[in-house]
XYZ file of C-alpha atoms in Angstrom:
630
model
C -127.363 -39.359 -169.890
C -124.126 -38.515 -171.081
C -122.976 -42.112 -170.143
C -125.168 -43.767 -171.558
C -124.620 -42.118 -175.006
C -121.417 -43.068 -175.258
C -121.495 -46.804 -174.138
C -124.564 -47.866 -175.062
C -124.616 -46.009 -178.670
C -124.782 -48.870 -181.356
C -121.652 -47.227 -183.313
C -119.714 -46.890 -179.901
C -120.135 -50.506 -179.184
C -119.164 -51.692 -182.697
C -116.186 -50.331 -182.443
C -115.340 -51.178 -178.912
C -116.116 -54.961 -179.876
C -114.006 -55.065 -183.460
C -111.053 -53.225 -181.479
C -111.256 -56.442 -179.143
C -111.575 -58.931 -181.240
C -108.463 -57.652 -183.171
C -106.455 -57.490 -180.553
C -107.049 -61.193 -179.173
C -106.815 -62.441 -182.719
C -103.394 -60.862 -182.592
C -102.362 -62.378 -179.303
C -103.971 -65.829 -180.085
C -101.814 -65.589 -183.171
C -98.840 -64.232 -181.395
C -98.491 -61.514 -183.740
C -97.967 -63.278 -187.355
C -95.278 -65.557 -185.870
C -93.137 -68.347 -188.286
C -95.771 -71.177 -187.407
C -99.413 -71.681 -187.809
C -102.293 -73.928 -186.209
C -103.731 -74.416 -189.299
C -105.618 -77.619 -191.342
C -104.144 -80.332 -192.144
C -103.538 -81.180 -195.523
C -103.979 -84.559 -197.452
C -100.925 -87.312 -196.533
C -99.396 -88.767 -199.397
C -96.217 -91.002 -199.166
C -92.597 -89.623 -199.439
C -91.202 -90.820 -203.199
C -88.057 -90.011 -204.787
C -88.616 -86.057 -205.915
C -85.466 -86.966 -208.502
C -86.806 -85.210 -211.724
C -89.972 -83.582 -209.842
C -90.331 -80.351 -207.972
C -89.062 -79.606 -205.483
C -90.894 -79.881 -201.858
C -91.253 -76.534 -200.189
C -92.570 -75.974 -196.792
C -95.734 -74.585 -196.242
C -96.145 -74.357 -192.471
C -95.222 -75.889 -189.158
C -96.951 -77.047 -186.330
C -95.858 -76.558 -183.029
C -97.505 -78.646 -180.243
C -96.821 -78.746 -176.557
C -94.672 -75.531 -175.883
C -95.866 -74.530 -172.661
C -92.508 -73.705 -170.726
C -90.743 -72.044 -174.026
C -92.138 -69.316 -176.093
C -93.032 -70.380 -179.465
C -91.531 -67.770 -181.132
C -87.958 -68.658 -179.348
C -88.372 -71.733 -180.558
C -88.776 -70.800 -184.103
C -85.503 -68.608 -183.762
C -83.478 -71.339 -183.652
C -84.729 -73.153 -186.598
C -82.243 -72.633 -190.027
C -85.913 -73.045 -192.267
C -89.072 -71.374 -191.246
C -91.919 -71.902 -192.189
C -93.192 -68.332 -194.595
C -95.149 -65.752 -192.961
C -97.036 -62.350 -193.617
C -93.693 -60.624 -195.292
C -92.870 -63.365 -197.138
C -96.220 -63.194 -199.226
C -94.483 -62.766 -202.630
C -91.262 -64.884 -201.617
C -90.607 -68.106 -202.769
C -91.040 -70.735 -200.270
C -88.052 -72.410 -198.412
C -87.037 -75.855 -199.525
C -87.781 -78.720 -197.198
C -84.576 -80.661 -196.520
C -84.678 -83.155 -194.130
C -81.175 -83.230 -192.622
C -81.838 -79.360 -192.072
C -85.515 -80.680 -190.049
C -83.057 -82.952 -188.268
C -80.753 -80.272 -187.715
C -83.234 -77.754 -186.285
C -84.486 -80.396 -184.126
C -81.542 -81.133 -182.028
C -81.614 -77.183 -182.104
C -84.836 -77.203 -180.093
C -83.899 -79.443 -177.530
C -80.784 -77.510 -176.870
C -83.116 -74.647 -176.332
C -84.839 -76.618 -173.747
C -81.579 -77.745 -172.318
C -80.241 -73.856 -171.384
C -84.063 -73.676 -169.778
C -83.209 -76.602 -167.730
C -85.267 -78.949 -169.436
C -83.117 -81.858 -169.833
C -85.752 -84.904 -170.199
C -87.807 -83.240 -173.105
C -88.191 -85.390 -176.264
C -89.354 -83.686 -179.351
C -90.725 -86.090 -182.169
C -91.239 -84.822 -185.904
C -93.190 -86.064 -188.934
C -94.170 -83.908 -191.942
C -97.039 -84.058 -194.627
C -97.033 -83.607 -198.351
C -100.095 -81.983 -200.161
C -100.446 -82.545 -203.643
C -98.931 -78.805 -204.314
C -95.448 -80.288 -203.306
C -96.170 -78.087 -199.922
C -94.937 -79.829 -197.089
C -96.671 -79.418 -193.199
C -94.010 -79.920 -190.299
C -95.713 -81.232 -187.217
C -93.260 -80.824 -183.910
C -94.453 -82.764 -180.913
C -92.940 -81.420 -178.070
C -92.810 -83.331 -174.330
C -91.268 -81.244 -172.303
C -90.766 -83.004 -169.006
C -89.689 -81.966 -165.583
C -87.677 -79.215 -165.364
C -83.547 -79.994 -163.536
C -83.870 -78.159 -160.601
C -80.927 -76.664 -158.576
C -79.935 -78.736 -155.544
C -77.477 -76.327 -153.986
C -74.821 -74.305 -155.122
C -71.692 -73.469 -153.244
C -69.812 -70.267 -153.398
C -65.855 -71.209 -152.797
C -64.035 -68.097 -151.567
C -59.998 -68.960 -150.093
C -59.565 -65.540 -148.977
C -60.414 -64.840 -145.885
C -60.835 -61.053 -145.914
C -63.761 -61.336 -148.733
C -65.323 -64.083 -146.839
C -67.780 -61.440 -145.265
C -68.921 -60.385 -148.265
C -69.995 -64.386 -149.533
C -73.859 -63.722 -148.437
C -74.125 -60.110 -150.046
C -72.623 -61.366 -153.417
C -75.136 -64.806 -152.607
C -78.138 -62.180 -152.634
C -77.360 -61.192 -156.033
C -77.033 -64.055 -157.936
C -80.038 -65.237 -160.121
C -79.868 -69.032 -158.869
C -82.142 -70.142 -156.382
C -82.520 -73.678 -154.421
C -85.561 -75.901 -155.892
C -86.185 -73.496 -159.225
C -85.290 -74.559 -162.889
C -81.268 -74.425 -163.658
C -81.305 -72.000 -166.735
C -78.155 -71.948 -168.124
C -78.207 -68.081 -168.599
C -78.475 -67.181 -165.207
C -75.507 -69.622 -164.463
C -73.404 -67.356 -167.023
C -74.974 -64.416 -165.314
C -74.148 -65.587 -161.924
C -70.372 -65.415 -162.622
C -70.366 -62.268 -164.378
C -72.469 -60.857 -160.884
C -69.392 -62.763 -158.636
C -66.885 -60.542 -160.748
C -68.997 -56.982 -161.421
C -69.158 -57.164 -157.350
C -65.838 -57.451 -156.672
C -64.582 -55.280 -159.090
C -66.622 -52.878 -157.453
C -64.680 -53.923 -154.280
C -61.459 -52.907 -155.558
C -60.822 -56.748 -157.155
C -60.382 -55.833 -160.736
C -58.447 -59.129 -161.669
C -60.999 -61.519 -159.857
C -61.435 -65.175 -161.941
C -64.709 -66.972 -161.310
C -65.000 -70.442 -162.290
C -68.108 -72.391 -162.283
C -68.972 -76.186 -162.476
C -71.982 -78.083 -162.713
C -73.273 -81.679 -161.729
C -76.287 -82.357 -163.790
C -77.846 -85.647 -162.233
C -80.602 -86.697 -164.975
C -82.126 -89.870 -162.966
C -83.272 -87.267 -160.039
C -83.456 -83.777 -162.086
C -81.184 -81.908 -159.998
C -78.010 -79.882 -160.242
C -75.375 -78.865 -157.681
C -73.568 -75.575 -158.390
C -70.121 -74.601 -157.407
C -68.106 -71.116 -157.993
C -64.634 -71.090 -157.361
C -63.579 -67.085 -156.847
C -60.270 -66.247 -156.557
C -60.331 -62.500 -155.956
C -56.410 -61.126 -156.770
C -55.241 -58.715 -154.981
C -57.039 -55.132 -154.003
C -56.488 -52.514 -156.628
C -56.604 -48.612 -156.105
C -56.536 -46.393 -159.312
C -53.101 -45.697 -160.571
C -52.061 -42.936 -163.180
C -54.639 -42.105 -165.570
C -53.314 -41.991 -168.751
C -55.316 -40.082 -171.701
C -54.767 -40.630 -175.773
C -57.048 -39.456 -178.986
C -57.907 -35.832 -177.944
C -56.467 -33.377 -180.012
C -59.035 -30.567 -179.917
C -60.821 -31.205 -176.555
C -59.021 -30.383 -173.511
C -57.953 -32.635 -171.259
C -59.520 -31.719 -168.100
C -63.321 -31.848 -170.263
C -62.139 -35.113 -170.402
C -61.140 -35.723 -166.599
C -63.745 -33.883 -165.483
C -66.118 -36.352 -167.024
C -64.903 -39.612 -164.929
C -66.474 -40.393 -161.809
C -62.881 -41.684 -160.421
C -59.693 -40.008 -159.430
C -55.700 -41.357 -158.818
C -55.899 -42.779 -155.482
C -59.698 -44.373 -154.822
C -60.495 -48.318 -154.666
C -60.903 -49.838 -158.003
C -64.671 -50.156 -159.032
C -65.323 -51.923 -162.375
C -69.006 -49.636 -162.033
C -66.917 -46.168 -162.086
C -65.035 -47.234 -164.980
C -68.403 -48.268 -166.986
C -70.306 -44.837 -165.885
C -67.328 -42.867 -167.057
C -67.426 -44.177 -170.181
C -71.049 -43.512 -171.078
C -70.380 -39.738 -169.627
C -67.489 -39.651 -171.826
C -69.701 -40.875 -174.937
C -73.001 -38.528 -173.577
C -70.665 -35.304 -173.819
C -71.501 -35.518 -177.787
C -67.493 -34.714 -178.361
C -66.529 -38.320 -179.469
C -67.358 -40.587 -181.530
C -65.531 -43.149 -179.138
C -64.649 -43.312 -175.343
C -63.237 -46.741 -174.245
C -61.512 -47.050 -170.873
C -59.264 -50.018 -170.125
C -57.021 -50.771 -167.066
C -53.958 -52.768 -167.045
C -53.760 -56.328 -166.013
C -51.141 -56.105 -163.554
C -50.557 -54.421 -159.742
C -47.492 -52.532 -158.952
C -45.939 -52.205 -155.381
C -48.486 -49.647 -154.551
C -51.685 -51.408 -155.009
C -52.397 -49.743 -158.565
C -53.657 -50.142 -161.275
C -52.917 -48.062 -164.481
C -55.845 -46.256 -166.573
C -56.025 -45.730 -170.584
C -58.755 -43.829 -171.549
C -58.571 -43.698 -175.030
C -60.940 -41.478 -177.058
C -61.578 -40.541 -181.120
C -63.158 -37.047 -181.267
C -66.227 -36.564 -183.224
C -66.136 -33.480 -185.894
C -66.401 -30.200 -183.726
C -68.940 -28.212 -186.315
C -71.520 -29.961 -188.000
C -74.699 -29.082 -190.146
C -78.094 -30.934 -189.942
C -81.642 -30.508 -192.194
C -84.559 -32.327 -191.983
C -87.876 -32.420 -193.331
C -91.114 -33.857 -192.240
C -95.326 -33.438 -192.410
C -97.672 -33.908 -189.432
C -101.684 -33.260 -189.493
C -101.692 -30.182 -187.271
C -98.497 -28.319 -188.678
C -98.478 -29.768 -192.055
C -95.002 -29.700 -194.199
C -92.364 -28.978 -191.770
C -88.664 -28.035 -192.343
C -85.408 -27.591 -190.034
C -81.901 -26.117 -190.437
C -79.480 -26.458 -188.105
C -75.614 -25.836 -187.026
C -73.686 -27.004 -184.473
C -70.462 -25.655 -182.882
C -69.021 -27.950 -180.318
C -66.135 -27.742 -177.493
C -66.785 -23.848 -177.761
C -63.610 -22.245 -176.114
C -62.300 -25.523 -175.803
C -64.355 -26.143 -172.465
C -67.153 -28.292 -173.678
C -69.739 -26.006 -174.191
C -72.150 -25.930 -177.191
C -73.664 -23.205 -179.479
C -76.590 -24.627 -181.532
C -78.608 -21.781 -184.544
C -81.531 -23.858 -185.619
C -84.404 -22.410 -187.785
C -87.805 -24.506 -188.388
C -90.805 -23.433 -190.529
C -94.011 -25.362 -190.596
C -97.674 -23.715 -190.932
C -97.897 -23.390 -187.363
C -94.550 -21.791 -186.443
C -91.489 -20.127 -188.164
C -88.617 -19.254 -185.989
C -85.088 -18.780 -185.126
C -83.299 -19.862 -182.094
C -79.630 -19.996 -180.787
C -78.786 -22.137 -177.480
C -75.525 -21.763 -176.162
C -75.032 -25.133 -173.793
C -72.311 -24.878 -170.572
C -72.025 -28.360 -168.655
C -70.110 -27.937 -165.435
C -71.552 -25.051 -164.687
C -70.131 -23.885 -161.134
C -70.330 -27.745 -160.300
C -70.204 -30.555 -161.878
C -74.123 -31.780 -161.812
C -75.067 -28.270 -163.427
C -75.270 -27.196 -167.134
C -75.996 -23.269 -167.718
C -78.337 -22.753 -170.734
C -78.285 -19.555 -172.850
C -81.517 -18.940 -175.662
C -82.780 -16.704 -177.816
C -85.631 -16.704 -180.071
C -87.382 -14.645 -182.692
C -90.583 -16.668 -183.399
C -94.312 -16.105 -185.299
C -96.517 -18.609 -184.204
C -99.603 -19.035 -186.379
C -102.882 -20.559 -183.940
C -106.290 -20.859 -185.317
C -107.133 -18.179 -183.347
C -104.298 -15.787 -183.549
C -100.649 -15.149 -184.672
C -98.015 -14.051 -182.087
C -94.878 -12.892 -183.167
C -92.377 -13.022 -180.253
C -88.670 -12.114 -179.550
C -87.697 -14.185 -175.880
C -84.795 -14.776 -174.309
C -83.930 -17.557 -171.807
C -81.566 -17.882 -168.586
C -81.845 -21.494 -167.405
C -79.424 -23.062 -164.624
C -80.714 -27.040 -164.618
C -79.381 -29.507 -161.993
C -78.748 -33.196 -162.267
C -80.288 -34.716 -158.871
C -80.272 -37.845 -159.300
C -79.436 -40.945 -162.016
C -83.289 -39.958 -162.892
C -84.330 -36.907 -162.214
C -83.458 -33.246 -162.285
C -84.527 -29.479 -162.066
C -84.170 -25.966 -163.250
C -84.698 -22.809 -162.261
C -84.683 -20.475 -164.945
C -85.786 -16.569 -166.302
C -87.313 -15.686 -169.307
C -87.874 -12.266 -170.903
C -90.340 -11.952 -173.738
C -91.489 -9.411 -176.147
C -95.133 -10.293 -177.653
C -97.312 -9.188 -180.349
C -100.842 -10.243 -180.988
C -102.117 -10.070 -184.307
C -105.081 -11.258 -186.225
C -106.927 -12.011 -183.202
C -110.545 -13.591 -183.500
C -113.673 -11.683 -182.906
C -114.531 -12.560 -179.258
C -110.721 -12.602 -178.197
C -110.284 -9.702 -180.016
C -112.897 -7.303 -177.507
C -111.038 -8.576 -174.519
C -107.247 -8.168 -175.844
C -107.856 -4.974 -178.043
C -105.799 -3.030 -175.894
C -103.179 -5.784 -176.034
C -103.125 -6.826 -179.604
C -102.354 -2.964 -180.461
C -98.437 -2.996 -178.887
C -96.208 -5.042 -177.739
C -96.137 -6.554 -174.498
C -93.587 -7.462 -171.921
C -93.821 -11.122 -170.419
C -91.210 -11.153 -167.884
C -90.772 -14.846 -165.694
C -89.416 -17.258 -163.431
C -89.850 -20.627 -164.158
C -88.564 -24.203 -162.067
C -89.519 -27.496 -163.075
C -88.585 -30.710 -162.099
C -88.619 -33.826 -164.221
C -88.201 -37.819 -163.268
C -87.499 -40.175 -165.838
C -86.958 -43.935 -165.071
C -88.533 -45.420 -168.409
C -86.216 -47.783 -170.076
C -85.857 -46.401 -173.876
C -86.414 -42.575 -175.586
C -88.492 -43.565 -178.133
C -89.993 -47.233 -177.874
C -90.274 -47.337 -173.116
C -91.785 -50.485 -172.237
C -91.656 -50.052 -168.526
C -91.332 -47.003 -165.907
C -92.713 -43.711 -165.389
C -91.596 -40.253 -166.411
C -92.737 -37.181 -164.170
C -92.466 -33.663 -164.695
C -93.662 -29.977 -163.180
C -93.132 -26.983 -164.506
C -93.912 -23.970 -162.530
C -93.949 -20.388 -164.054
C -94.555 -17.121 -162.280
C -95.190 -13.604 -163.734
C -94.994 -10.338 -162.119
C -95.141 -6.742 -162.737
C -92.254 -7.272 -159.573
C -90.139 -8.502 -162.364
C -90.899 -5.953 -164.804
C -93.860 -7.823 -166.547
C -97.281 -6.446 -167.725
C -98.728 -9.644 -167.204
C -99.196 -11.432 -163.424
C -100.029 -14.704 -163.357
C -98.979 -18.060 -162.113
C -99.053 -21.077 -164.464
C -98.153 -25.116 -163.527
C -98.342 -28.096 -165.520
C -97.873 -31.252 -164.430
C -97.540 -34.504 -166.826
C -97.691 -38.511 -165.534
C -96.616 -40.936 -168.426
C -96.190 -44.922 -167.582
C -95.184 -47.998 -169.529
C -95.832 -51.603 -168.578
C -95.507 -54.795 -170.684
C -98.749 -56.749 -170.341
C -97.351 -59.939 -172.205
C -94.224 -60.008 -174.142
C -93.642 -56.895 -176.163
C -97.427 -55.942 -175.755
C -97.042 -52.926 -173.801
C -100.037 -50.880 -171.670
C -98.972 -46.689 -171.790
C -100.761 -44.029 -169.615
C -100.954 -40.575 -169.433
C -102.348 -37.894 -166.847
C -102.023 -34.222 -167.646
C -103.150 -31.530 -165.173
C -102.518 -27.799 -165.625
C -103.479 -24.839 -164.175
C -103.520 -20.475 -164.485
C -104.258 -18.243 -161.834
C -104.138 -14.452 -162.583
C -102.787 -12.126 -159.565
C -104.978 -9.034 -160.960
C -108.342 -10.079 -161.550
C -108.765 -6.539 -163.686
C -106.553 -7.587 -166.607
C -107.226 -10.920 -168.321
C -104.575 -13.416 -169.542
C -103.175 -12.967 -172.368
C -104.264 -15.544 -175.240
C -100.704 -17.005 -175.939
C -100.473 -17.985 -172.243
C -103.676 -19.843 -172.025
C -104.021 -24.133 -172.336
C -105.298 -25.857 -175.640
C -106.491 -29.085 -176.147
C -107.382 -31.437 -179.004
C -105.006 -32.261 -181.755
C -102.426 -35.484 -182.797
C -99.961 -34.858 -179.188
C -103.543 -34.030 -177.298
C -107.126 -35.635 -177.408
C -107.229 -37.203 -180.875
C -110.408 -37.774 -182.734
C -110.754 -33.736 -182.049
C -109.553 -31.221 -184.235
C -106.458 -29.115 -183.392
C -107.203 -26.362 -180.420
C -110.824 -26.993 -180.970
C -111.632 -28.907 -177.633
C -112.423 -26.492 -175.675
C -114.236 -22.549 -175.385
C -114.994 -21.412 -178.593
C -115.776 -17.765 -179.902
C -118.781 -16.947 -182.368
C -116.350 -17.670 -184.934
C -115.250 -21.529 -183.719
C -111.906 -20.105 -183.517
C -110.471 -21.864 -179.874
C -110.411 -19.199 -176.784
C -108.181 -21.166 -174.782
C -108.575 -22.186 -170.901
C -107.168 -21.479 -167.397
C -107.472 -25.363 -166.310
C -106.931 -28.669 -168.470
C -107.248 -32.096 -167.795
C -105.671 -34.694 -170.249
C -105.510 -38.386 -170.066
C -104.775 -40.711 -172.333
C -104.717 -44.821 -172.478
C -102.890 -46.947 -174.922
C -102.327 -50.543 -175.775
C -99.243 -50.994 -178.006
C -98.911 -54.236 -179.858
C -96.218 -56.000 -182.802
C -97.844 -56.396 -186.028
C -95.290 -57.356 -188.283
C -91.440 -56.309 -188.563
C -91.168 -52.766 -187.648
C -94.806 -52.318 -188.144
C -96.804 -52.022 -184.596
C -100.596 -51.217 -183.668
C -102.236 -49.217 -180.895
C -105.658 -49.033 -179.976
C -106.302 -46.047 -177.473
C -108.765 -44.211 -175.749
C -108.559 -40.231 -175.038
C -110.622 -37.896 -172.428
C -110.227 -34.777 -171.435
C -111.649 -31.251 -170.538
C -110.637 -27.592 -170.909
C -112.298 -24.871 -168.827
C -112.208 -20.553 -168.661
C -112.721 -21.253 -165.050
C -110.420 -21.400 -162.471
C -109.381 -24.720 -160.976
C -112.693 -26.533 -162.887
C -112.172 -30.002 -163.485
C -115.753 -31.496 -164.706
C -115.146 -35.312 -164.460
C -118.981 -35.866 -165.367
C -118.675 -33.595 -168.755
C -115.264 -35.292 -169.852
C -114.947 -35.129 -173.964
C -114.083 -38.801 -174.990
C -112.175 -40.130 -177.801
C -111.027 -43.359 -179.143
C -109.343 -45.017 -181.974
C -106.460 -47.096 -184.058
C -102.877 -46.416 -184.797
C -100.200 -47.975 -186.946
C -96.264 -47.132 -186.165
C -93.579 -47.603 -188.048
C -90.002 -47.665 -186.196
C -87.069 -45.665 -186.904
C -84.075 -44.150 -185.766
C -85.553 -41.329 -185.035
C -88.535 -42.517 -183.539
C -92.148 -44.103 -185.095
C -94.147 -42.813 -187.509
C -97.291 -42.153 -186.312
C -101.197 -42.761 -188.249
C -103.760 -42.320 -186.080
C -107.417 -42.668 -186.675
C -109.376 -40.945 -184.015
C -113.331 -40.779 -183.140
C -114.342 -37.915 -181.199
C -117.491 -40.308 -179.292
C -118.978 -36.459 -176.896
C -118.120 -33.713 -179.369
C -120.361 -30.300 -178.402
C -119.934 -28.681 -181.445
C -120.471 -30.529 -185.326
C -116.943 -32.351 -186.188
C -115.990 -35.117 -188.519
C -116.601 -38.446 -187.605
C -113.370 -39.777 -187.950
C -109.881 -37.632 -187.545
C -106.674 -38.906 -189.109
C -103.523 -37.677 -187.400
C -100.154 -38.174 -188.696
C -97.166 -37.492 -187.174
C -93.322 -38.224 -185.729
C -92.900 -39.558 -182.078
C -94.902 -41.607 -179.642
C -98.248 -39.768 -178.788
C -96.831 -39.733 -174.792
């Protein structure tokens, strides 16, 4: 019954079917692009315009681009033809040597794509508005394909590593000769051997283009140098931050083989550190007796104490605010003490974070917090004092883990009326919260704020126990699955799975409410008001649950400029009962988004539609916000 309510429901459908037709106008538009398929416009002959206005163009027509993307195409062209943002421009002048121009343009474009035979013929229209049509007929022919290519190595003692280095270069026998993976090929041949300990390597490349039968032979002179081993490491700019904070951040030392890799990691390590506003490594361009090679590492240090504010407004909290100051290179050893204090309607609070990388070893960073906090939920307010002991552990270029122990002091106030009979004797002191958490956490997406491909994976694992001096016992895991994949270019398909889980070790004493899962809101199930999807009490105030289930489907698409859409669909459940997961009484959601781009990350409008709602909402729920949704 349930499913056929919500996709066979008249509204449902309505929606469903304008949210698809959007989206494949956008794609059969290719997102507002510089060009347009549209009607042609009356023909009238070319005159002298001496003493008339002048022409302007109106649009261009692009025909026969199968091989090259339209929009690359349009890139190269000096005059474009207006679009969306230029609604209340003027119009660019037509100039014919510039069409001339643009056209030999285009065909270069074909000829880095290996496309050496394409012709591209031009003609334009004039309407009786002086706006002029530009129709580009484009034949694209058969692509040059690559013959052979020959890898020309004199010394003998890097002969054996000719079919590893082969392996890696983006060339292959019988596909298209692009002209930037011939560039990339050499700078492959060189990145390898520097890694090899062949820092002054020289790759040379030459190409036989025969036209008449399309092909192209490919040959790479290398001529390695001699093997390098890292020399003295020489280091200029610091004047506040210690040397060895600076040593210990490079992943070489005096004495190992060269590797061009080692020198590039440092660098970002050097720049990650926060302590510089530069970090540029260099090595000299000659060998001494010994095989080495000298190292500059050259650094400008950032300002060691800094101040930050912000302000901000999101649906669920509403006007936000943060203060913040920063003390870096604390006792001259890298660490970090941070006092930030935020205020919003949801939460006021103060914390201090004291931040020690190279903790014991070099993959570890010790983490110091504390925190006086009142957190304001529909259904209660919690004033808290916590402190935090948190050892975390680098594992891998992707992935670490922490173990850590916090010790809380909570106060429940204000508590709704059903909550209220089961925490009285709670809500009248305060309680001690004393626990271990780990977690582990994977990241292999490609960008913070804007991923288009990978996966991020995290678990976080908390235990409490009157063992550990705690009035509460319980065990509570979360577990979150976000992935990113580009559908077509820039179009990009994001996922979520959330699963969590609490499981109380005395049966006689229930969990407090502050520990408890709640769904619905602009970071949860949108269309659904904040904490309200979910138990309710007699009042509607949210009651919390022991296991949630979020997921979360988006389709993330250009627009125009730094403007892009999403269309989404949310479902999810939140249950009192212990591992309860009803997939046939899932609450359902869809909706539209807009997103801005910024530094900082997008601004977020969403417009949600709660489609299974058991209790009276609003049809439609706007969320605003800062950040992706996942």
């Amino acid at each position: 019954m349930l499913l056929r309510q919500v996709f066979f429901d008249k509204e449902i459908l309505k929606f469903l079917a304008f949210t698809l037709s959007a989206i494949l106008a956008l794609i059969s538009m290719d997102f507002f692009p510089s060009l347009s398929m549209g009607q042609e416009v009356t023909e009238t002959s070319q005159k002298d315009q001496a003493g008339e206005a002048k022409l302007k163009i109106g649009q261009i027509i692009i025909k026969g681009a199968r091989k090259v993307k339209r929009k690359d195409i349009i890139k190269v062209m000096s005059k474009k033809a207006p679009t969306l943002k230029d609604l209340f421009r003027t119009k660019p002048e037509f100039e014919e040597e510039i069409l001339t121009e643009d056209i030999q343009n285009i065909k270069k474009l074909y000829w880095t794509a290996g496309y050496y035979s394409v012709q591209v013929a031009h003609y334009w229209k004039t309407s009786e508005e002086n706006l002029v049509t530009i129709y580009i007929d484009i034949m694209e022919g058969e692509p040059t394909l690559i013959k052979d290519f020959v890898l020309e190595i004199k010394e003998e003692e890097i002969k054996s590593l000719e079919e590893k280095i082969l392996k890696e270069i983006p060339l292959k026998v019988n596909k298209p000769f692009v002209l930037d993976n011939y560039e990339r090929a050499k700078e492959i041949i060189y990145q390898y051997l520097a890694d090899k300990g062949y820092p002054l390597t020289s790759v040379e490349g030459e190409t036989k283009v025969d036209e008449e039968n399309k092909e192209a032979h490919i040959t790479f002179r290398v001529q390695p140098g001699p093997q390098a081993y890292i020399g003295r490491i020489n280091i200029q700019g610091n004047l506040n931050v210690a040397e060895k904070v600076i040593r210990r951040e490079l992943t070489f030392e005096e004495g190992q083989l060269f590797s061009q890799s080692k020198i590039q990691e440092s660098q970002k390590k050097l720049y990650d550190t926060k302590l510089f506003k530069t970090a540029v490594i260099s090595f000299d361009r000659a060998i001494n007796e010994e095989h080495q090679i000298g190292i500059l590492v050259k650094v400008v240090e950032r300002t060691m104490r800094s101040f930050k504010f912000g302000v901000g407004y999101g649906t669920d909290d509403k006007l936000r605010g943060l203060v913040g100051w920063t003390h870096r290179n604390l006792g001259q050893r890298g660490g970090e003490l941070e006092i930030t204090g935020k205020a919003s309607a949801l939460t006021k609070e103060v914390e201090g974070n004291f931040r020690q990388p190279f903790f014991l070893d070099k993959n570890n960073q010790l983490l110091l917090s504390s925190l006086i906090e009142q957190e304001t939920e529909p259904a209660f307010v919690l004033n808290k004092f916590g402190n935090k002991l948190r050892l975390s552990r680098k594992l891998t270029k992707t992935s670490e883990g922490f173990l850590g122990y916090n010790l809380e002091f909570n106060k429940l106030t204000e508590v709704g009326l059903i909550t209220e009979e089961t925490l009285q004797e709670i809500a009248a002191d305060i309680t001690l919260n004393s626990f271990i958490s780990v977690g582990l956490r994977n990241d292999s997406s490609d960008n913070l704020f804007y991923p288009t491909k990978g996966n991020v994976e995290s678990l976080v694992v908390e235990v409490s126990s009157g063992y550990l001096g705690s009035q509460e016992n319980y065990l509570k895991a979360k577990t979150d699955l976000k992935g990113y994949y580009e559908l077509v270019d820039k179009v990009i398909l994001a996922g979520k799975l959330s699963l969590g889980l609490i499981y109380p070790f005395d049966a006689a004493r229930d969990i407090p409410l502050f520990v408890h899962f709640f769904s619905g809101g602009s970071n949860s199930i949108r269309g659904y008001p904040y904490q309200k999807l979910g138990p309710l009490d007699q009042q509607g105030l949210p009651r919390g649950g022991n296991s949630l289930l979020e997921s979360s489907l988006e389709i993330r698409f250009p627009i125009w400029n730094k403007i892009h859409g999403v269309v989404f669909a949310d479902a999810g459940s939140l249950t009192r009962e212990l591992l309860n997961y009803p997939l046939n009484d899932l609450k359902y959601a869809v909706g539209l988004g807009l997103r801005y781009q910024t530094i900082i990350g997008p601004v977020r409008i969403d417009v949600g539609h709660a489609l299974n709602p058991e209790i009276p909402i609003d049809k439609y729920r706007l969320h605003l916000s800062i950040g992706q949704a996942f």
